[in-house]
Amino acid sequence: MKATDKTMEKIVALCKNRGFVYSGSEIYGGLSNTWDYGPLGVEFKNNVKKAWMKKFVQESPYNVGLDSAILMNPQVWVASGHVGGFSDPLMDCKDCKTRHRADKLIEDAGGDPNGMTFEQMSEYIRENNIKCPDCGSSNFTDIRKFNLMFKTFQGVTEDAKNEIYLRPETAQGIFVNFQNVQRTARKKLPFGVCQVGKSFRNEITPGNFTFRTREFEQMECEFFCKPGTDLDWFYYWKDFCKNWLLSLGMTEENLRLRDHEQEELSFYSKATTDIEFLFPFGWGELWGIADRTDYDLKQHQDHSGKDMTYFDQETNEHYIPYVIEPSLGADRVALAFLCDAYDEEVVDAEKNDVRVVMHLHPALAPFKAAVLPLSKKLSDEAREIFSNLASDFMVDFDDAGSIGKRYRRQDEIGTPFCITYDFDSREDGCVTVRDRDTMDQERVKIADLSAWLAARVKF
């Protein structure tokens, strides 16, 4: 099924009906653009995070892990530039009173706002007579800045001196711990620090399901290297990130790498590449890989007064490392895997028999297998198989309905293998294993089942 034939309506409906993602606070009318991951969704998203940690930390000769606090000293965000410059360009429609991001209005009209100043955005909107998407008016206010950080208060009184922020990114927690990690992990350059964690941004125009939300999870790596070697490492991590997506079954034609033009780059960045995915709603950014030079560590050194230099024993010199940052949204990439895996497959055209199947990589699938007794009379024996497998794998058990309907239910949630215990199993000690993608079946000895399954879900 082509990406262009898929719709977000179908993806959202499947997610809600099968327990991947629900609307947040639904019984109270919801809360705009908040989402809860259901029983299947939490397993699936955890599998995505595990796959990232496995390749970026467990199997990496360079990287270690970290879990820094969500609440940080407010001076962290002053040093990082978030207090002064982390803002959206907002415009209000004077006629219908709706609020819009100027860059989004330009994008939706076919323009490219990257690198534009606020004044240039305003001029572009006026010259091209861009209209309000809600009422069709062109009567906008001037652009004004809106800081995206959520504020809260620490302590008893709610005043300015007790004001703190929910972190808008996980990266700063890594930077402020650079010396701690380098010392305690006894790491020499080059090395990286990886973190999976929640971040919060007060987006004015969130949307497209879990693609852009105010509460989201990031998987970020800050890779520290010697100045002068940074571009080599930039290209290394760019290839590494793309290959991670491909190794988990993502379709290459649905991916593209977009290098930022000079005018798009942050003033401190030498190079930035976005890995974009073709969602049903169009191309969207999954992964940003950036050469951030020594900007972040220098900023924290200047504001904190603490030494952020690295002593290179080989060259007998002190210097501030350069940083390569591959930053990936866990929610976005999880949505991309769901969209990529979704398929509607014609089984029998004459009978109009179409099955919905999620071709998820076995490492990402919520259930690795489902145990299905052919008859309820066989449920006790089948339960033993389920119990034996459940100690090593997430496994489902289903004995309700016809075997065909049970197969289809498992296809729709992406379970790669269905294990059927039938009456012959009592005699030959084997089960029938059905492959989700090919629908081929084979007999496997019950005694060999755990090893057979482990070999096929390994990542």
Tab-separated table of C-alpha atoms in Angstrom:
chain	number	residue	atom	x	y	z
A	1	MET	CA	0.000	0.000	0.000
A	2	LYS	CA	1.485	3.351	-1.061
A	3	ALA	CA	2.049	6.035	1.562
A	4	THR	CA	-0.157	8.375	-0.455
A	5	ASP	CA	-3.080	5.911	-0.202
A	6	LYS	CA	-3.016	5.895	3.601
A	7	THR	CA	-4.987	8.374	5.683
A	8	MET	CA	-4.488	9.677	9.188
A	9	GLU	CA	-8.153	8.920	9.890
A	10	LYS	CA	-7.493	5.199	9.415
A	11	ILE	CA	-4.310	5.276	11.495
A	12	VAL	CA	-6.022	7.169	14.340
A	13	ALA	CA	-9.044	4.850	14.279
A	14	LEU	CA	-6.864	1.742	14.460
A	15	CYS	CA	-4.812	3.237	17.305
A	16	LYS	CA	-7.931	4.008	19.348
A	17	ASN	CA	-9.851	0.810	18.579
A	18	ARG	CA	-6.911	-1.511	19.250
A	19	GLY	CA	-5.455	0.226	22.288
A	20	PHE	CA	-2.391	1.944	20.892
A	21	VAL	CA	-3.321	5.576	21.621
A	22	TYR	CA	-6.342	7.215	23.283
A	23	SER	CA	-7.367	10.853	23.574
A	24	GLY	CA	-6.185	12.312	26.881
A	25	SER	CA	-8.796	12.954	29.623
A	26	GLU	CA	-11.471	11.715	27.216
A	27	ILE	CA	-14.297	11.252	29.760
A	28	TYR	CA	-13.985	14.959	30.667
A	29	GLY	CA	-14.134	16.119	27.073
A	30	GLY	CA	-10.382	15.752	26.586
A	31	LEU	CA	-7.557	18.265	26.710
A	32	SER	CA	-6.439	19.670	23.386
A	33	ASN	CA	-3.763	17.519	21.778
A	34	THR	CA	-2.947	15.273	24.721
A	35	TRP	CA	-2.696	11.543	24.173
A	36	ASP	CA	-2.497	8.464	26.373
A	37	TYR	CA	-0.702	5.320	25.227
A	38	GLY	CA	-2.883	2.250	25.775
A	39	PRO	CA	-1.863	-1.351	26.561
A	40	LEU	CA	-0.491	-2.002	23.068
A	41	GLY	CA	0.836	1.527	22.621
A	42	VAL	CA	2.960	1.514	25.744
A	43	GLU	CA	4.539	-1.803	24.754
A	44	PHE	CA	5.151	-0.567	21.225
A	45	LYS	CA	6.662	2.765	22.282
A	46	ASN	CA	8.823	1.071	24.914
A	47	ASN	CA	10.100	-1.266	22.199
A	48	VAL	CA	11.040	1.737	20.046
A	49	LYS	CA	12.984	3.247	22.962
A	50	LYS	CA	14.652	-0.097	23.750
A	51	ALA	CA	15.744	-0.475	20.120
A	52	TRP	CA	17.252	3.022	20.216
A	53	MET	CA	19.096	2.404	23.491
A	54	LYS	CA	20.347	-0.959	22.245
A	55	LYS	CA	22.078	0.480	19.188
A	56	PHE	CA	23.049	3.889	20.600
A	57	VAL	CA	24.278	2.748	24.041
A	58	GLN	CA	24.405	-1.009	24.610
A	59	GLU	CA	26.203	-1.886	21.376
A	60	SER	CA	28.056	1.415	20.972
A	61	PRO	CA	31.756	1.624	21.870
A	62	TYR	CA	31.325	5.379	22.409
A	63	ASN	CA	28.091	6.181	24.239
A	64	VAL	CA	26.751	5.998	27.793
A	65	GLY	CA	23.313	6.763	29.241
A	66	LEU	CA	21.893	9.497	31.468
A	67	ASP	CA	18.551	10.433	32.994
A	68	SER	CA	18.646	14.075	34.065
A	69	ALA	CA	15.933	15.959	35.958
A	70	ILE	CA	12.982	17.611	34.213
A	71	LEU	CA	13.183	20.587	36.598
A	72	MET	CA	16.493	22.469	36.395
A	73	ASN	CA	17.970	25.666	37.753
A	74	PRO	CA	16.399	28.511	35.702
A	75	GLN	CA	19.898	29.798	34.839
A	76	VAL	CA	20.341	26.705	32.645
A	77	TRP	CA	17.693	28.098	30.305
A	78	VAL	CA	19.188	31.578	30.389
A	79	ALA	CA	22.551	30.134	29.331
A	80	SER	CA	21.038	27.957	26.621
A	81	GLY	CA	19.157	30.900	25.092
A	82	HIS	CA	15.702	29.489	25.731
A	83	VAL	CA	14.588	32.294	28.046
A	84	GLY	CA	15.551	34.998	25.558
A	85	GLY	CA	15.015	33.403	22.173
A	86	PHE	CA	12.862	30.261	22.291
A	87	SER	CA	9.699	31.689	20.774
A	88	ASP	CA	7.129	31.297	18.018
A	89	PRO	CA	6.109	34.104	15.623
A	90	LEU	CA	2.409	34.620	16.419
A	91	MET	CA	-0.261	36.569	14.543
A	92	ASP	CA	-3.929	37.067	15.422
A	93	CYS	CA	-6.714	37.384	12.860
A	94	LYS	CA	-8.446	40.637	13.763
A	95	ASP	CA	-11.762	39.464	12.298
A	96	CYS	CA	-12.281	35.976	13.796
A	97	LYS	CA	-9.808	36.359	16.695
A	98	THR	CA	-7.979	33.085	15.949
A	99	ARG	CA	-4.240	32.788	16.569
A	100	HIS	CA	-1.736	31.466	14.042
A	101	ARG	CA	1.977	30.888	13.625
A	102	ALA	CA	3.284	33.102	10.832
A	103	ASP	CA	5.774	30.504	9.608
A	104	LYS	CA	2.985	27.895	9.399
A	105	LEU	CA	0.791	30.264	7.348
A	106	ILE	CA	3.670	30.750	4.906
A	107	GLU	CA	4.381	26.997	4.702
A	108	ASP	CA	0.730	26.164	4.059
A	109	ALA	CA	0.687	28.758	1.261
A	110	GLY	CA	3.641	27.031	-0.427
A	111	GLY	CA	6.373	29.369	0.825
A	112	ASP	CA	9.568	28.653	2.715
A	113	PRO	CA	9.877	30.648	5.971
A	114	ASN	CA	13.249	29.162	6.953
A	115	GLY	CA	15.778	31.910	7.579
A	116	MET	CA	13.194	34.712	7.448
A	117	THR	CA	13.098	37.429	10.088
A	118	PHE	CA	9.754	38.381	11.654
A	119	GLU	CA	9.666	41.468	9.429
A	120	GLN	CA	10.281	39.383	6.304
A	121	MET	CA	7.509	36.963	7.316
A	122	SER	CA	5.035	39.831	7.781
A	123	GLU	CA	5.989	41.311	4.417
A	124	TYR	CA	5.663	37.937	2.668
A	125	ILE	CA	2.178	37.397	4.145
A	126	ARG	CA	1.059	40.872	3.026
A	127	GLU	CA	2.571	40.668	-0.472
A	128	ASN	CA	1.107	37.216	-1.161
A	129	ASN	CA	-2.259	38.088	0.380
A	130	ILE	CA	-2.182	35.006	2.605
A	131	LYS	CA	-5.549	34.512	4.248
A	132	CYS	CA	-6.708	33.284	7.631
A	133	PRO	CA	-7.465	29.541	7.312
A	134	ASP	CA	-10.514	29.954	9.576
A	135	CYS	CA	-12.384	32.919	8.071
A	136	GLY	CA	-10.551	33.857	4.851
A	137	SER	CA	-9.624	37.339	6.037
A	138	SER	CA	-6.198	38.923	5.461
A	139	ASN	CA	-6.534	41.252	8.427
A	140	PHE	CA	-3.704	40.122	10.750
A	141	THR	CA	-1.983	41.776	13.688
A	142	ASP	CA	1.767	42.298	13.662
A	143	ILE	CA	3.944	39.323	14.592
A	144	ARG	CA	4.915	39.029	18.227
A	145	LYS	CA	7.104	36.580	20.078
A	146	PHE	CA	5.609	33.858	22.273
A	147	ASN	CA	7.982	31.890	24.514
A	148	LEU	CA	7.332	28.156	24.253
A	149	MET	CA	8.471	27.119	27.725
A	150	PHE	CA	5.953	26.062	30.353
A	151	LYS	CA	6.438	27.946	33.616
A	152	THR	CA	5.727	26.652	37.089
A	153	PHE	CA	6.723	27.565	40.639
A	154	GLN	CA	8.930	25.847	43.177
A	155	GLY	CA	8.151	26.310	46.846
A	156	VAL	CA	5.271	27.866	48.746
A	157	THR	CA	4.929	31.282	47.111
A	158	GLU	CA	4.219	31.916	43.453
A	159	ASP	CA	6.523	34.822	42.688
A	160	ALA	CA	9.261	35.578	40.179
A	161	LYS	CA	12.134	34.333	42.335
A	162	ASN	CA	10.490	30.886	42.630
A	163	GLU	CA	9.727	30.612	38.906
A	164	ILE	CA	11.114	27.549	37.121
A	165	TYR	CA	10.450	25.827	33.799
A	166	LEU	CA	9.503	22.407	32.526
A	167	ARG	CA	12.417	21.523	30.274
A	168	PRO	CA	11.786	22.115	26.553
A	169	GLU	CA	14.524	19.624	25.594
A	170	THR	CA	16.659	16.936	27.220
A	171	ALA	CA	19.952	18.182	25.735
A	172	GLN	CA	20.779	20.754	28.428
A	173	GLY	CA	20.687	18.108	31.150
A	174	ILE	CA	23.439	16.332	29.233
A	175	PHE	CA	25.550	19.461	28.763
A	176	VAL	CA	25.500	20.475	32.416
A	177	ASN	CA	26.564	16.926	33.347
A	178	PHE	CA	29.410	16.770	30.816
A	179	GLN	CA	32.181	16.911	33.422
A	180	ASN	CA	30.374	14.493	35.773
A	181	VAL	CA	29.923	11.864	33.055
A	182	GLN	CA	33.426	12.278	31.642
A	183	ARG	CA	34.971	11.871	35.101
A	184	THR	CA	32.864	9.008	36.469
A	185	ALA	CA	32.605	6.991	33.238
A	186	ARG	CA	36.343	7.625	32.627
A	187	LYS	CA	35.619	8.472	29.023
A	188	LYS	CA	38.093	9.900	26.544
A	189	LEU	CA	37.024	11.827	23.475
A	190	PRO	CA	35.197	10.994	21.342
A	191	PHE	CA	32.251	9.848	23.461
A	192	GLY	CA	28.517	10.447	23.623
A	193	VAL	CA	25.825	10.740	26.273
A	194	CYS	CA	22.334	9.448	25.429
A	195	GLN	CA	19.046	10.187	27.149
A	196	VAL	CA	15.400	9.268	26.733
A	197	GLY	CA	12.984	11.574	28.503
A	198	LYS	CA	9.960	13.864	28.516
A	199	SER	CA	10.095	17.459	27.269
A	200	PHE	CA	7.426	20.154	27.188
A	201	ARG	CA	6.728	22.949	24.704
A	202	ASN	CA	3.734	25.255	24.765
A	203	GLU	CA	3.028	24.858	21.060
A	204	ILE	CA	0.350	27.174	19.717
A	205	THR	CA	-0.550	24.970	16.747
A	206	PRO	CA	-0.032	21.323	17.720
A	207	GLY	CA	-1.636	18.739	15.504
A	208	ASN	CA	-1.493	15.695	13.224
A	209	PHE	CA	-2.176	13.231	16.032
A	210	THR	CA	1.013	12.509	18.022
A	211	PHE	CA	3.319	14.261	15.532
A	212	ARG	CA	3.331	17.637	17.314
A	213	THR	CA	2.294	17.700	20.953
A	214	ARG	CA	2.981	19.873	23.971
A	215	GLU	CA	4.200	16.936	26.067
A	216	PHE	CA	6.508	14.607	24.186
A	217	GLU	CA	9.410	12.231	24.616
A	218	GLN	CA	12.848	12.678	23.085
A	219	MET	CA	15.726	10.307	22.369
A	220	GLU	CA	18.796	12.511	22.191
A	221	CYS	CA	22.518	11.882	21.896
A	222	GLU	CA	25.130	14.562	22.514
A	223	PHE	CA	28.375	13.318	20.997
A	224	PHE	CA	31.513	15.140	22.165
A	225	CYS	CA	34.535	15.184	19.887
A	226	LYS	CA	37.768	17.054	19.199
A	227	PRO	CA	37.416	20.267	17.161
A	228	GLY	CA	38.390	19.585	13.585
A	229	THR	CA	36.968	16.047	13.637
A	230	ASP	CA	33.376	17.223	14.045
A	231	LEU	CA	32.268	17.076	10.413
A	232	ASP	CA	33.558	13.509	10.053
A	233	TRP	CA	31.477	12.541	13.070
A	234	PHE	CA	28.510	14.518	11.725
A	235	TYR	CA	28.469	12.360	8.574
A	236	TYR	CA	29.022	9.220	10.646
A	237	TRP	CA	25.955	9.857	12.828
A	238	LYS	CA	23.850	10.962	9.876
A	239	ASP	CA	24.404	7.561	8.219
A	240	PHE	CA	24.042	5.725	11.535
A	241	CYS	CA	20.642	7.298	12.220
A	242	LYS	CA	19.266	6.537	8.766
A	243	ASN	CA	20.502	2.946	8.944
A	244	TRP	CA	18.822	2.506	12.348
A	245	LEU	CA	15.473	3.366	10.768
A	246	LEU	CA	16.079	1.046	7.808
A	247	SER	CA	17.203	-1.800	10.087
A	248	LEU	CA	13.795	-1.647	11.786
A	249	GLY	CA	12.006	-2.087	8.475
A	250	MET	CA	11.177	1.496	7.541
A	251	THR	CA	10.632	1.874	3.795
A	252	GLU	CA	13.524	3.818	2.260
A	253	GLU	CA	11.355	5.570	-0.321
A	254	ASN	CA	9.380	7.120	2.554
A	255	LEU	CA	12.562	8.727	3.927
A	256	ARG	CA	14.572	11.700	2.743
A	257	LEU	CA	17.544	13.590	4.127
A	258	ARG	CA	17.260	17.371	3.892
A	259	ASP	CA	20.414	19.401	4.449
A	260	HIS	CA	19.801	22.866	5.858
A	261	GLU	CA	20.782	25.781	3.657
A	262	GLN	CA	23.223	28.320	5.062
A	263	GLU	CA	20.486	30.825	5.920
A	264	GLU	CA	18.534	28.143	7.845
A	265	LEU	CA	21.407	27.185	10.128
A	266	SER	CA	21.531	28.362	13.702
A	267	PHE	CA	24.312	30.912	14.123
A	268	TYR	CA	26.416	28.390	16.077
A	269	SER	CA	25.831	25.400	13.749
A	270	LYS	CA	28.269	24.254	11.062
A	271	ALA	CA	25.859	21.741	9.521
A	272	THR	CA	22.370	20.364	10.113
A	273	THR	CA	20.460	17.594	8.352
A	274	ASP	CA	16.849	16.589	8.960
A	275	ILE	CA	15.688	13.042	8.311
A	276	GLU	CA	12.096	13.414	7.129
A	277	PHE	CA	9.356	10.809	6.741
A	278	LEU	CA	6.431	10.821	4.323
A	279	PHE	CA	3.389	10.750	6.597
A	280	PRO	CA	-0.153	10.585	5.164
A	281	PHE	CA	-0.311	14.360	5.807
A	282	GLY	CA	3.004	15.014	4.005
A	283	TRP	CA	6.703	15.167	4.811
A	284	GLY	CA	7.537	15.729	8.481
A	285	GLU	CA	10.792	15.908	10.418
A	286	LEU	CA	11.757	12.833	12.445
A	287	TRP	CA	15.377	13.355	13.303
A	288	GLY	CA	17.611	16.398	13.438
A	289	ILE	CA	21.369	15.810	13.232
A	290	ALA	CA	23.331	18.979	14.008
A	291	ASP	CA	26.955	20.037	14.392
A	292	ARG	CA	26.538	22.442	17.333
A	293	THR	CA	30.293	23.240	17.582
A	294	ASP	CA	31.338	24.257	21.129
A	295	TYR	CA	28.445	26.689	21.644
A	296	ASP	CA	26.560	24.866	24.422
A	297	LEU	CA	29.506	24.017	26.664
A	298	LYS	CA	30.918	27.535	26.225
A	299	GLN	CA	27.587	29.083	27.214
A	300	HIS	CA	27.388	27.000	30.383
A	301	GLN	CA	31.024	27.727	31.197
A	302	ASP	CA	30.420	31.465	30.819
A	303	HIS	CA	27.189	31.527	32.853
A	304	SER	CA	28.119	29.057	35.595
A	305	GLY	CA	31.761	29.961	35.992
A	306	LYS	CA	32.633	26.244	35.937
A	307	ASP	CA	35.398	24.861	33.727
A	308	MET	CA	33.958	22.885	30.809
A	309	THR	CA	37.261	22.153	29.066
A	310	TYR	CA	38.591	18.688	28.328
A	311	PHE	CA	42.220	17.758	28.917
A	312	ASP	CA	43.599	15.796	25.991
A	313	GLN	CA	46.417	13.637	27.331
A	314	GLU	CA	47.654	12.742	23.864
A	315	THR	CA	48.231	16.347	22.792
A	316	ASN	CA	48.688	17.774	26.312
A	317	GLU	CA	46.142	20.568	25.724
A	318	HIS	CA	42.867	21.822	27.146
A	319	TYR	CA	39.920	22.629	24.841
A	320	ILE	CA	36.152	22.728	24.806
A	321	PRO	CA	34.810	19.774	22.772
A	322	TYR	CA	32.569	20.168	19.755
A	323	VAL	CA	29.175	18.460	19.864
A	324	ILE	CA	27.222	16.461	17.283
A	325	GLU	CA	23.568	16.132	18.256
A	326	PRO	CA	21.262	13.498	16.735
A	327	SER	CA	17.867	14.386	18.273
A	328	LEU	CA	14.860	12.134	17.648
A	329	GLY	CA	11.252	12.405	18.840
A	330	ALA	CA	10.099	9.084	20.309
A	331	ASP	CA	6.420	9.870	19.656
A	332	ARG	CA	7.100	11.016	16.105
A	333	VAL	CA	9.180	8.032	15.121
A	334	ALA	CA	6.665	5.670	16.767
A	335	LEU	CA	3.934	7.277	14.650
A	336	ALA	CA	6.141	6.956	11.564
A	337	PHE	CA	6.661	3.228	12.200
A	338	LEU	CA	2.881	2.774	12.566
A	339	CYS	CA	2.157	4.684	9.354
A	340	ASP	CA	4.868	2.833	7.456
A	341	ALA	CA	3.685	-0.574	8.690
A	342	TYR	CA	-0.046	-0.027	8.004
A	343	ASP	CA	-1.325	-2.016	5.040
A	344	GLU	CA	-4.609	-3.107	3.507
A	345	GLU	CA	-4.026	-6.345	1.670
A	346	VAL	CA	-6.464	-7.950	-0.761
A	347	VAL	CA	-6.747	-11.626	0.177
A	348	ASP	CA	-9.616	-12.538	-2.176
A	349	ALA	CA	-10.772	-9.916	-4.677
A	350	GLU	CA	-13.906	-11.837	-5.681
A	351	LYS	CA	-15.119	-12.035	-2.090
A	352	ASN	CA	-13.950	-8.475	-1.385
A	353	ASP	CA	-11.797	-9.948	1.381
A	354	VAL	CA	-9.289	-7.333	2.578
A	355	ARG	CA	-7.158	-7.735	5.684
A	356	VAL	CA	-5.644	-4.859	7.633
A	357	VAL	CA	-2.122	-5.787	8.673
A	358	MET	CA	0.639	-3.921	10.489
A	359	HIS	CA	3.999	-5.028	9.092
A	360	LEU	CA	5.916	-3.990	12.214
A	361	HIS	CA	9.453	-5.234	12.733
A	362	PRO	CA	9.199	-8.106	15.279
A	363	ALA	CA	11.407	-6.157	17.707
A	364	LEU	CA	8.849	-3.319	17.730
A	365	ALA	CA	5.635	-5.367	17.737
A	366	PRO	CA	3.736	-5.141	21.074
A	367	PHE	CA	3.259	-8.919	21.128
A	368	LYS	CA	5.942	-11.168	19.671
A	369	ALA	CA	3.481	-14.034	19.320
A	370	ALA	CA	-0.086	-15.030	20.102
A	371	VAL	CA	-1.013	-18.463	21.407
A	372	LEU	CA	-4.311	-19.634	19.911
A	373	PRO	CA	-5.845	-22.983	20.924
A	374	LEU	CA	-7.826	-24.386	17.999
A	375	SER	CA	-10.627	-25.309	20.397
A	376	LYS	CA	-11.463	-24.188	23.917
A	377	LYS	CA	-11.078	-27.846	24.877
A	378	LEU	CA	-7.345	-27.328	24.276
A	379	SER	CA	-7.045	-24.137	26.318
A	380	ASP	CA	-5.311	-25.715	29.324
A	381	GLU	CA	-2.469	-27.168	27.233
A	382	ALA	CA	-2.190	-23.935	25.246
A	383	ARG	CA	-1.988	-21.949	28.488
A	384	GLU	CA	1.118	-23.923	29.440
A	385	ILE	CA	2.807	-22.821	26.207
A	386	PHE	CA	1.748	-19.239	26.896
A	387	SER	CA	3.193	-19.358	30.423
A	388	ASN	CA	6.507	-20.798	29.223
A	389	LEU	CA	6.907	-18.142	26.517
A	390	ALA	CA	5.710	-15.256	28.705
A	391	SER	CA	8.824	-15.453	30.885
A	392	ASP	CA	10.915	-14.255	27.918
A	393	PHE	CA	8.498	-12.511	25.546
A	394	MET	CA	5.355	-10.396	25.499
A	395	VAL	CA	2.793	-12.946	24.321
A	396	ASP	CA	-0.967	-12.758	23.814
A	397	PHE	CA	-3.500	-15.523	24.446
A	398	ASP	CA	-6.807	-15.665	22.603
A	399	ASP	CA	-9.345	-18.495	22.527
A	400	ALA	CA	-12.455	-16.490	21.550
A	401	GLY	CA	-13.984	-16.819	18.083
A	402	SER	CA	-12.955	-18.641	14.924
A	403	ILE	CA	-9.256	-19.157	14.229
A	404	GLY	CA	-9.545	-17.007	11.097
A	405	LYS	CA	-10.926	-14.035	12.995
A	406	ARG	CA	-8.262	-14.434	15.657
A	407	TYR	CA	-5.568	-14.380	12.971
A	408	ARG	CA	-7.016	-11.154	11.595
A	409	ARG	CA	-7.082	-9.500	15.024
A	410	GLN	CA	-3.400	-10.292	15.498
A	411	ASP	CA	-2.556	-9.101	11.963
A	412	GLU	CA	-4.167	-5.745	12.725
A	413	ILE	CA	-2.021	-5.135	15.807
A	414	GLY	CA	1.198	-6.322	14.174
A	415	THR	CA	1.809	-9.633	15.973
A	416	PRO	CA	4.436	-11.357	13.798
A	417	PHE	CA	3.623	-14.982	14.712
A	418	CYS	CA	0.474	-16.890	15.670
A	419	ILE	CA	0.988	-20.221	17.438
A	420	THR	CA	-1.914	-22.627	17.084
A	421	TYR	CA	-2.219	-25.580	19.438
A	422	ASP	CA	-4.435	-28.194	17.786
A	423	PHE	CA	-5.559	-31.760	18.511
A	424	ASP	CA	-2.513	-33.185	16.686
A	425	SER	CA	-0.287	-31.249	19.102
A	426	ARG	CA	-1.221	-33.733	21.830
A	427	GLU	CA	0.212	-36.515	19.718
A	428	ASP	CA	3.254	-35.017	17.946
A	429	GLY	CA	4.322	-32.348	20.462
A	430	CYS	CA	4.272	-29.661	17.747
A	431	VAL	CA	2.331	-26.481	17.077
A	432	THR	CA	1.468	-24.655	13.854
A	433	VAL	CA	3.166	-21.267	13.561
A	434	ARG	CA	1.696	-18.782	11.094
A	435	ASP	CA	3.775	-15.918	9.721
A	436	ARG	CA	1.930	-12.560	9.740
A	437	ASP	CA	3.411	-11.202	6.503
A	438	THR	CA	3.424	-14.270	4.251
A	439	MET	CA	0.604	-16.174	6.020
A	440	ASP	CA	2.754	-19.308	5.526
A	441	GLN	CA	2.485	-21.986	8.216
A	442	GLU	CA	4.987	-24.466	9.598
A	443	ARG	CA	5.067	-27.075	12.332
A	444	VAL	CA	7.481	-26.364	15.175
A	445	LYS	CA	8.283	-28.578	18.141
A	446	ILE	CA	6.952	-27.165	21.389
A	447	ALA	CA	10.295	-27.873	23.041
A	448	ASP	CA	12.067	-25.710	20.420
A	449	LEU	CA	9.491	-22.913	20.358
A	450	SER	CA	11.253	-20.426	22.650
A	451	ALA	CA	14.569	-20.628	20.759
A	452	TRP	CA	12.725	-20.516	17.410
A	453	LEU	CA	10.907	-17.333	18.411
A	454	ALA	CA	14.004	-15.668	19.938
A	455	ALA	CA	15.918	-16.072	16.685
A	456	ARG	CA	13.163	-14.339	14.711
A	457	VAL	CA	12.446	-11.355	16.963
A	458	LYS	CA	16.112	-10.506	17.630
A	459	PHE	CA	17.301	-7.004	16.765
